[in-house]
PDB file of C-alpha atoms in Angstrom:
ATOM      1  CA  UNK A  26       4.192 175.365  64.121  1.00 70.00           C
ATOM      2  CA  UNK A  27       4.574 173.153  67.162  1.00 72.00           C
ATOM      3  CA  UNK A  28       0.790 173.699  69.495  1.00 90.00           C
ATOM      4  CA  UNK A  29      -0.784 172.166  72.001  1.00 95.00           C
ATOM      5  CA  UNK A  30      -4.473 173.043  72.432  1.00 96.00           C
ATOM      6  CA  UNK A  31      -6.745 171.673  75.637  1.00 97.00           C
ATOM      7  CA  UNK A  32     -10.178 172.072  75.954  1.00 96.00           C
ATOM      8  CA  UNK A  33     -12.562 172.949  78.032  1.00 97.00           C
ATOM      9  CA  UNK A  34     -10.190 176.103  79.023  1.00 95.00           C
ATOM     10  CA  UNK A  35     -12.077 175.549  82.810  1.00 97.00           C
ATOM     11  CA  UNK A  36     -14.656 173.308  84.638  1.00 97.00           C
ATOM     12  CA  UNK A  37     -16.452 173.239  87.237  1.00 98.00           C
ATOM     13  CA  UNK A  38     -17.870 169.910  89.035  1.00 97.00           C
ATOM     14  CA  UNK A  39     -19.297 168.390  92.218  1.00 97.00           C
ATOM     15  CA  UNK A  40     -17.459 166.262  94.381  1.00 97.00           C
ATOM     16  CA  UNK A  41     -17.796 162.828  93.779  1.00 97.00           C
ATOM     17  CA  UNK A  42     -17.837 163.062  89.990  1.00 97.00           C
ATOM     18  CA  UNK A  43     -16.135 161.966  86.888  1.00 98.00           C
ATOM     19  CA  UNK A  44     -14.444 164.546  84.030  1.00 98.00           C
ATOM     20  CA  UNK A  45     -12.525 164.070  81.167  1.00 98.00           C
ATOM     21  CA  UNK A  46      -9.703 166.981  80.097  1.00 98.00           C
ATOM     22  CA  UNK A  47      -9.024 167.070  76.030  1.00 98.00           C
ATOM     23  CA  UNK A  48      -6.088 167.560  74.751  1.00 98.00           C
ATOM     24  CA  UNK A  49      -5.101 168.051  70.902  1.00 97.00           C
ATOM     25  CA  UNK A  50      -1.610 168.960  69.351  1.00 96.00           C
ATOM     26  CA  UNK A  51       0.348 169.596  66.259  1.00 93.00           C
ATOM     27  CA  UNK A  52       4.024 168.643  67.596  1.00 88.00           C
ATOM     28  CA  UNK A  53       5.939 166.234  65.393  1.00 83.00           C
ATOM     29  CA  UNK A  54       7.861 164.597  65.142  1.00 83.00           C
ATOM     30  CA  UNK A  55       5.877 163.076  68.248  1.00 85.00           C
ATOM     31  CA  UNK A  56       7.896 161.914  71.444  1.00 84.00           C
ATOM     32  CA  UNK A  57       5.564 161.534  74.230  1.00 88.00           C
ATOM     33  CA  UNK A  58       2.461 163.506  75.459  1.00 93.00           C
ATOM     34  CA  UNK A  59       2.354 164.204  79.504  1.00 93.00           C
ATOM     35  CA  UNK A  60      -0.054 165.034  81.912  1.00 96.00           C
ATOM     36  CA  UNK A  61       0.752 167.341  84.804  1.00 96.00           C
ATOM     37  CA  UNK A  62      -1.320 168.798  87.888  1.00 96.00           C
ATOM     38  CA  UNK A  63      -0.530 172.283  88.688  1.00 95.00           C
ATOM     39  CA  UNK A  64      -1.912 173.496  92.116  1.00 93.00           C
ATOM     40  CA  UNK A  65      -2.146 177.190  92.594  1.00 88.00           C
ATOM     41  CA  UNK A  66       1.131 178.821  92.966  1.00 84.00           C
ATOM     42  CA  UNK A  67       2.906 175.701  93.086  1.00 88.00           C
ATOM     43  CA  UNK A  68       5.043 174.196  89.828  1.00 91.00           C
ATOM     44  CA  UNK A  69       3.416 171.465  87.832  1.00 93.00           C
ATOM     45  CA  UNK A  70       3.756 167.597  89.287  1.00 93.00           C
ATOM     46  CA  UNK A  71       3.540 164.935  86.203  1.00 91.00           C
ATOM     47  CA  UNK A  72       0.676 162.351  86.376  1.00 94.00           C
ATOM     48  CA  UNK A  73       1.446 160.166  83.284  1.00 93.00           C
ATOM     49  CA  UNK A  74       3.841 160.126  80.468  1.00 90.00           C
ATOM     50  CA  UNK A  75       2.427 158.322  77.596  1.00 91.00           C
ATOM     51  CA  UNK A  76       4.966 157.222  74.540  1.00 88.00           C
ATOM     52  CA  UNK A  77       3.386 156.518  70.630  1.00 83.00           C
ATOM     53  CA  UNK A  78       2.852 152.521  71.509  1.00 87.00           C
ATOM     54  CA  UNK A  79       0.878 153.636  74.567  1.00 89.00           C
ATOM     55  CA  UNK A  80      -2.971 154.295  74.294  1.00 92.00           C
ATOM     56  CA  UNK A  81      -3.530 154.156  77.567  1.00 95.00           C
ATOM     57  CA  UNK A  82      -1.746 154.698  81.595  1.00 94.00           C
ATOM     58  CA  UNK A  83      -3.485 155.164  84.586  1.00 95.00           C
ATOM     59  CA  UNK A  84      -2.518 156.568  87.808  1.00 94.00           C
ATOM     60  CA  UNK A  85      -5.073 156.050  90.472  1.00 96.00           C
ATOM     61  CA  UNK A  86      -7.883 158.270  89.694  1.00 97.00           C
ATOM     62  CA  UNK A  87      -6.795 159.642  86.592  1.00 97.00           C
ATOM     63  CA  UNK A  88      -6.643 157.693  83.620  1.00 97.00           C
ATOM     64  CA  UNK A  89      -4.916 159.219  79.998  1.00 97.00           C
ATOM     65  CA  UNK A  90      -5.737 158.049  76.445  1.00 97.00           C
ATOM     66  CA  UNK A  91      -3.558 158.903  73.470  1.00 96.00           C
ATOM     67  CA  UNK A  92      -4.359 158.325  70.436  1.00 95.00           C
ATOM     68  CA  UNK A  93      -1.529 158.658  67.766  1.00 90.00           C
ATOM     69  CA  UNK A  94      -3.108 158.895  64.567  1.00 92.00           C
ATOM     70  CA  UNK A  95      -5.603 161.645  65.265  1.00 94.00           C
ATOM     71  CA  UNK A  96      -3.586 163.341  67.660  1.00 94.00           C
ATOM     72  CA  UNK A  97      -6.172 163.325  70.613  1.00 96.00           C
ATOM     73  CA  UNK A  98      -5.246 163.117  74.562  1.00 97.00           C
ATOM     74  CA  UNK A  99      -8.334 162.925  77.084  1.00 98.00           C
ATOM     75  CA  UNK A 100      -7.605 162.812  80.771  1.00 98.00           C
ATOM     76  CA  UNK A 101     -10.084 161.494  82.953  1.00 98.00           C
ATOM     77  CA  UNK A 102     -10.655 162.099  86.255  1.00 98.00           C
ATOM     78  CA  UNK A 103     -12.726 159.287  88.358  1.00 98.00           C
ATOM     79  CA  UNK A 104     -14.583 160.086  91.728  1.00 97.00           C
ATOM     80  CA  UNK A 105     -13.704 163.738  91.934  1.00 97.00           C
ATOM     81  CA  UNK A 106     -12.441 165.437  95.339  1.00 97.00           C
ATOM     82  CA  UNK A 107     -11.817 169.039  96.540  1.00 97.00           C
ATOM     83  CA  UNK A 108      -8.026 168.261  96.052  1.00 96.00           C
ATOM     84  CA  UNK A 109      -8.702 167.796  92.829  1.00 97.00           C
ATOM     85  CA  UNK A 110      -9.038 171.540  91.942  1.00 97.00           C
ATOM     86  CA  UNK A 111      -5.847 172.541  89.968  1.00 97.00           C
ATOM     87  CA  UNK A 112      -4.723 173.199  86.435  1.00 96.00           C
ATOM     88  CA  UNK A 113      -4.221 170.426  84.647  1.00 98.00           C
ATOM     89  CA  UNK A 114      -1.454 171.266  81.692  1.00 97.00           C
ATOM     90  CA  UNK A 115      -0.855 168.889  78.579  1.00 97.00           C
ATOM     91  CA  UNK A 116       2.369 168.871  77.534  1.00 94.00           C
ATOM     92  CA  UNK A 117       4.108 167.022  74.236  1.00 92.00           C
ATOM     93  CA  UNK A 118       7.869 166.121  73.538  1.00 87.00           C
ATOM     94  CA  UNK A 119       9.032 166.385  70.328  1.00 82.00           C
ATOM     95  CA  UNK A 120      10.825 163.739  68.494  1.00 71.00           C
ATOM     96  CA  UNK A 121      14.108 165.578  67.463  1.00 62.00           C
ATOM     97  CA  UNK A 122      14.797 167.053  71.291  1.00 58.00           C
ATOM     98  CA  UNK A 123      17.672 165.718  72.448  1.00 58.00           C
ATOM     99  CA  UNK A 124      17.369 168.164  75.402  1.00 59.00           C
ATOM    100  CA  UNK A 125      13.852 166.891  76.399  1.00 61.00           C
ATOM    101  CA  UNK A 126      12.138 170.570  75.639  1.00 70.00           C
ATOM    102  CA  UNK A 127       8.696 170.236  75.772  1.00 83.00           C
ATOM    103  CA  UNK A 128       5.779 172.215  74.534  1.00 90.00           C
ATOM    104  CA  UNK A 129       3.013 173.078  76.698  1.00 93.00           C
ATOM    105  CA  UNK A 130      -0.567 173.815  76.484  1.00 95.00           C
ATOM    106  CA  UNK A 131      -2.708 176.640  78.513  1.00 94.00           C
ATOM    107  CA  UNK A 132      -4.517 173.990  80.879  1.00 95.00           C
ATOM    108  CA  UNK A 133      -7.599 173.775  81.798  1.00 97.00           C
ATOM    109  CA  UNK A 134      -8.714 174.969  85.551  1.00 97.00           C
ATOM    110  CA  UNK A 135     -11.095 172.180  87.429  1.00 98.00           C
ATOM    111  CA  UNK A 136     -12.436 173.346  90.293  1.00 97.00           C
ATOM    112  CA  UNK A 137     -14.215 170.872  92.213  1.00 98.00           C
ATOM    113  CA  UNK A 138     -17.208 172.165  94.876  1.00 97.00           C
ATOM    114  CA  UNK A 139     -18.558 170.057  97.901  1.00 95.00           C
TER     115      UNK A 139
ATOM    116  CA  UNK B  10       7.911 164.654  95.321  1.00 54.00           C
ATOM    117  CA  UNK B  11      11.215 165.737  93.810  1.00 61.00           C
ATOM    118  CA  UNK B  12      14.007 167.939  95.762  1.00 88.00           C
ATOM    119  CA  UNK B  13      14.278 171.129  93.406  1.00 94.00           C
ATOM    120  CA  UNK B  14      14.018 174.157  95.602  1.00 95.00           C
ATOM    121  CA  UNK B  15      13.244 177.972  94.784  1.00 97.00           C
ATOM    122  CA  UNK B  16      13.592 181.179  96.371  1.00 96.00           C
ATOM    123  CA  UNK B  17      12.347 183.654  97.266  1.00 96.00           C
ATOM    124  CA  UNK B  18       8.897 182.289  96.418  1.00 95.00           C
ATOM    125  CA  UNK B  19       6.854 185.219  96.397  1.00 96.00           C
ATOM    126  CA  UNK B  20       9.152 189.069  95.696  1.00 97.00           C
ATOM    127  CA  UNK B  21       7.968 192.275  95.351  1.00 97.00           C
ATOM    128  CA  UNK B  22      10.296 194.838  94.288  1.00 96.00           C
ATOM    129  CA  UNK B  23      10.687 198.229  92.742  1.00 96.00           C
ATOM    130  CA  UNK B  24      11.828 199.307  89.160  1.00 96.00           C
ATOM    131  CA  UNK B  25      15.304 199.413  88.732  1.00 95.00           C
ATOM    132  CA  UNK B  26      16.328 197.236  91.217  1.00 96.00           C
ATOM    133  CA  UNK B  27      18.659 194.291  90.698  1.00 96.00           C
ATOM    134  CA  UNK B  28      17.508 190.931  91.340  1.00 96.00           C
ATOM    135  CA  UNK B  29      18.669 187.184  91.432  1.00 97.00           C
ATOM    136  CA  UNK B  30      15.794 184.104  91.729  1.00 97.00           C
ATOM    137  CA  UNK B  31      17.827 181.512  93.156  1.00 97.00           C
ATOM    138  CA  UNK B  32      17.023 177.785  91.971  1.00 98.00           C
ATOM    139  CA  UNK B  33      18.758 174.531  93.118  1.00 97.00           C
ATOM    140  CA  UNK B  34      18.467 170.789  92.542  1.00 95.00           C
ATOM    141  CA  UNK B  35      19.588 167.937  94.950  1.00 92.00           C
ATOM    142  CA  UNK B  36      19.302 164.975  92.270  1.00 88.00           C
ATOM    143  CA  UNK B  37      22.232 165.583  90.270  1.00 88.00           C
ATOM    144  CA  UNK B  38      20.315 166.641  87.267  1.00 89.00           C
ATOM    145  CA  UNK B  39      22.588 167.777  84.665  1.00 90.00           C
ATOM    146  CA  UNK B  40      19.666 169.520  82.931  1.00 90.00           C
ATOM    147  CA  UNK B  41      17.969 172.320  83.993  1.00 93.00           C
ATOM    148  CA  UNK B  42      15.669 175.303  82.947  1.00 94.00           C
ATOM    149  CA  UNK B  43      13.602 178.301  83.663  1.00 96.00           C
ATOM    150  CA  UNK B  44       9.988 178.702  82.413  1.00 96.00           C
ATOM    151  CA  UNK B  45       7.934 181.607  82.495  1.00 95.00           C
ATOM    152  CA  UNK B  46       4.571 181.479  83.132  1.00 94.00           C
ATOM    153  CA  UNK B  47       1.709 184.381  83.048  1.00 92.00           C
ATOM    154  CA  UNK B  48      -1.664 183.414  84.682  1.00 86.00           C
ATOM    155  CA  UNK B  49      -4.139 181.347  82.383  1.00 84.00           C
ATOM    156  CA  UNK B  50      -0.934 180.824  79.918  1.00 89.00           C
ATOM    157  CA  UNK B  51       1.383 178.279  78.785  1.00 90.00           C
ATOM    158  CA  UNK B  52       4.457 177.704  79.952  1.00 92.00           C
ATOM    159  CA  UNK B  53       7.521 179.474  77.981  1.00 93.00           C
ATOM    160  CA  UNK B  54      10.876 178.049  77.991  1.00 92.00           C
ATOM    161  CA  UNK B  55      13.560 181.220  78.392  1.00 94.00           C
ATOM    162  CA  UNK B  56      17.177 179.557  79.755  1.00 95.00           C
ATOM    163  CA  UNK B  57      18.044 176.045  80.012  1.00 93.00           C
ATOM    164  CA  UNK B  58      21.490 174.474  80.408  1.00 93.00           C
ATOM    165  CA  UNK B  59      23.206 171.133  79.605  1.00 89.00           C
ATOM    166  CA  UNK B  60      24.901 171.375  82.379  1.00 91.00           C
ATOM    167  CA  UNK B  61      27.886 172.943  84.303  1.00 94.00           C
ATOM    168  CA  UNK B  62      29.161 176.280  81.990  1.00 94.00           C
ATOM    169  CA  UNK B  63      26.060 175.663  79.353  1.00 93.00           C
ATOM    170  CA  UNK B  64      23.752 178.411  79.426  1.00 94.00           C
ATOM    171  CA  UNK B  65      21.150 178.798  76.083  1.00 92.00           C
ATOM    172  CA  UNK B  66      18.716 181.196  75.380  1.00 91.00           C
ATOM    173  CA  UNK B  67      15.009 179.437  75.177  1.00 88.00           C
ATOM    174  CA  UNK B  68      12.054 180.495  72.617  1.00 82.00           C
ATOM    175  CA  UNK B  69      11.051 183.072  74.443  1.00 82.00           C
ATOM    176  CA  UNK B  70      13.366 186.125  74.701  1.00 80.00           C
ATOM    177  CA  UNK B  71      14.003 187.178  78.178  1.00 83.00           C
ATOM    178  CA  UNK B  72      16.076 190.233  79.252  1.00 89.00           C
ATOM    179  CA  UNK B  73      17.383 187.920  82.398  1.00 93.00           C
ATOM    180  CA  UNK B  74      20.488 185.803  82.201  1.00 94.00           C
ATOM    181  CA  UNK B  75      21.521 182.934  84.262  1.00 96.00           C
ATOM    182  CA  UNK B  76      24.835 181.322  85.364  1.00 95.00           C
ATOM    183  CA  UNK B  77      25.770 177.679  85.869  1.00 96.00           C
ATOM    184  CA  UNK B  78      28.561 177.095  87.487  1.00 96.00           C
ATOM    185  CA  UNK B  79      27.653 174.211  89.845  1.00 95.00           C
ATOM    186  CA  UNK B  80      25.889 171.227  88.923  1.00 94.00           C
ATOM    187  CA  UNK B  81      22.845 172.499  91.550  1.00 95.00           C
ATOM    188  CA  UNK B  82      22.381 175.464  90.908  1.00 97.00           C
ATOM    189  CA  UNK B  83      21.370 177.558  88.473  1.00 98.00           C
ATOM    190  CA  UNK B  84      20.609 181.211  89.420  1.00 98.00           C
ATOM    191  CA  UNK B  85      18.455 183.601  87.292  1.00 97.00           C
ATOM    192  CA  UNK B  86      19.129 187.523  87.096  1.00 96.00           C
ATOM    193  CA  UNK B  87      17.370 190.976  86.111  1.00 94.00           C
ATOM    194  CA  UNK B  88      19.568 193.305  86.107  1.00 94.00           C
ATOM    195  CA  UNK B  89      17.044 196.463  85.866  1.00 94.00           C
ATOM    196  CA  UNK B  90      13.802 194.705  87.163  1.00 94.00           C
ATOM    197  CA  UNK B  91      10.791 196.567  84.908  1.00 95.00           C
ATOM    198  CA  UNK B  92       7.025 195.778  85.407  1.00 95.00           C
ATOM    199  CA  UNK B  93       6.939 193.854  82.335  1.00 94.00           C
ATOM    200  CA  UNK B  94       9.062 191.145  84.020  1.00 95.00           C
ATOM    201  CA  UNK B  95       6.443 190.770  86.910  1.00 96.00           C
ATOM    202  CA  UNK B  96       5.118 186.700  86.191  1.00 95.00           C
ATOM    203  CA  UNK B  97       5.740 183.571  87.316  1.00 96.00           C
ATOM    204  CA  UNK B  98       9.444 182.088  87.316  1.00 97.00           C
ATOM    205  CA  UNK B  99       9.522 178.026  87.224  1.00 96.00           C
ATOM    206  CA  UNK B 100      12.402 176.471  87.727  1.00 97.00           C
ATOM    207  CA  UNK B 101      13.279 172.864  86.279  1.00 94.00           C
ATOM    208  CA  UNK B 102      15.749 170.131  86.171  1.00 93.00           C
ATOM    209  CA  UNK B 103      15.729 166.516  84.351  1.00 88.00           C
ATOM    210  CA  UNK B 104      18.569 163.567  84.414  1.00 77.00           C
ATOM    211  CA  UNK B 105      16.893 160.530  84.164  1.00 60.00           C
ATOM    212  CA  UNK B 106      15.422 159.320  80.614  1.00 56.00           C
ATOM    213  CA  UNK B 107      12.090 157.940  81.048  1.00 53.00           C
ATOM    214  CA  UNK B 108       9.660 156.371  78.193  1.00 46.00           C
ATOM    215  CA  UNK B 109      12.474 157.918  75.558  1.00 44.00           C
ATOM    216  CA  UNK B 110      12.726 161.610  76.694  1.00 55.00           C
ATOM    217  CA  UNK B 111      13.650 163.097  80.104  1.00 67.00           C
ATOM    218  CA  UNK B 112      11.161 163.522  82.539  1.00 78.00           C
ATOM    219  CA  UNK B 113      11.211 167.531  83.801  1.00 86.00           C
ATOM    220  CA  UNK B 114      10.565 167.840  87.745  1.00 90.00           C
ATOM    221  CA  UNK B 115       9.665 171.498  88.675  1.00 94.00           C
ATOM    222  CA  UNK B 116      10.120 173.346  91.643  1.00 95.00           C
ATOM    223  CA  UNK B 117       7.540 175.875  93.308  1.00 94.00           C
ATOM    224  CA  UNK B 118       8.102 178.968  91.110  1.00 95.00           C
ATOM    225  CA  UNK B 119       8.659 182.356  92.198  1.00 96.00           C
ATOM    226  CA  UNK B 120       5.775 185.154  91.540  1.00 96.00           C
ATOM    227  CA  UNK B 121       7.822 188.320  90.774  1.00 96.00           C
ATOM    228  CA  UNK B 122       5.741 191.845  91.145  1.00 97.00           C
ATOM    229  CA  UNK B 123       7.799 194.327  90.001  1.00 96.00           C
ATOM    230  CA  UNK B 124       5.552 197.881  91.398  1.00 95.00           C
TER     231      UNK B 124
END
């Protein structure tokens, strides 16, 4: 069965510092592993897409790892602000999808205090 | 920040009553489906269409349906809302193929109560 499991399930930090978001998952065949913020009643906005030649993509503050073979994501978060504070959902593509359907894990909720 | 649009955004509504979550996409996506989405859960894929008169069922069975009859649209309907439908709807389109699959903008969801 296709999963996608994230860990810590929340977090709490101080502005100003760094994080790092796991991610592990089970899909195959593998297609690409995405990061996306979801603010509070908002739909999710996609950070970084990351294919199985890619180990690493960074965008701004946030910087994801893949790694293929043990079937690990981390996102990490540098220099932590209040904006910050969303859910942060991991979500892989399968190989064989045609259709681009995607599978999704819980999140994990960071909530960043001043 | 991608122009896929949702309303009503927030609904509260008795049992029984008919309703429609409206959804529409200004990119020209022919793609598009509707997640559900309890708090603290995953996302769960229940309609998504290839495009204009494709409508499929998605892994999680949903007593809605949905309609596609324009390219930008693609409406979602209870026919008898019950308070087991009261969640999060997300609404979601993709056309362009990026790093091998499609990339899946989302619009702002709609937080059905159904009292």
């Amino acid at each position: 069965k296709n999963q996608v499991e994230q860990s810590p399930q929340s977090l709490i930090i101080l502005e100003g510092k760094n994080c790092t978001l796991q991610c592990n998952y089970t899909v195959s065949p593998f297609s690409n592993l995405r990061w996306y913020k979801q603010d509070t009643g908002r739909g999710p906005v996609s950070l970084t897409i990351m294919t199985f030649s890619e180990n690493t993509k960074s965008n701004g503050r946030y910087t994801a790892t893949l790694d293929a073979d043990t079937k690990q994501s981390s996102l990490h978060i540098t220099a932590s602000q209040l904006s910050d504070s969303a859910s942060y959902i991991c979500v892989v593509s399968d190989r064989g999808s045609t259709l681009g359907r995607l599978y999704f894990g819980r999140g994990t909720q960071l909530t960043v205090w001043p | 920040e991608a122009d896929i649009y949702q309303t009503p955004r927030y609904l509260v509504i008795g049992t029984g009553k008919k309703i429609t979550l409206e959804c529409s996409q200004t990119m020209g996506h022919d793609k598009m489906y509707w997640y559900q989405q309890d708090p603290g859960m995953e996302l769960h894929l229940i309609h998504y269409s290839y495009g204009v008169n494709s409508t499929e069922k998605g892994d999680l069975s949903s007593e809605s349906t949905v309609s596609r009859i324009r390219t930008e649209h693609f409406p979602l309907t209870l026919e008898s809302a019950r308070p087991s439908h009261t969640s999060q709807y997300l609404c979601a389109s993709s056309g362009l193929r990026t790093s091998a699959s499609y990339e899946q903008y989302f619009g702002p969801g709609t937080r059905l109560t159904v009292t």
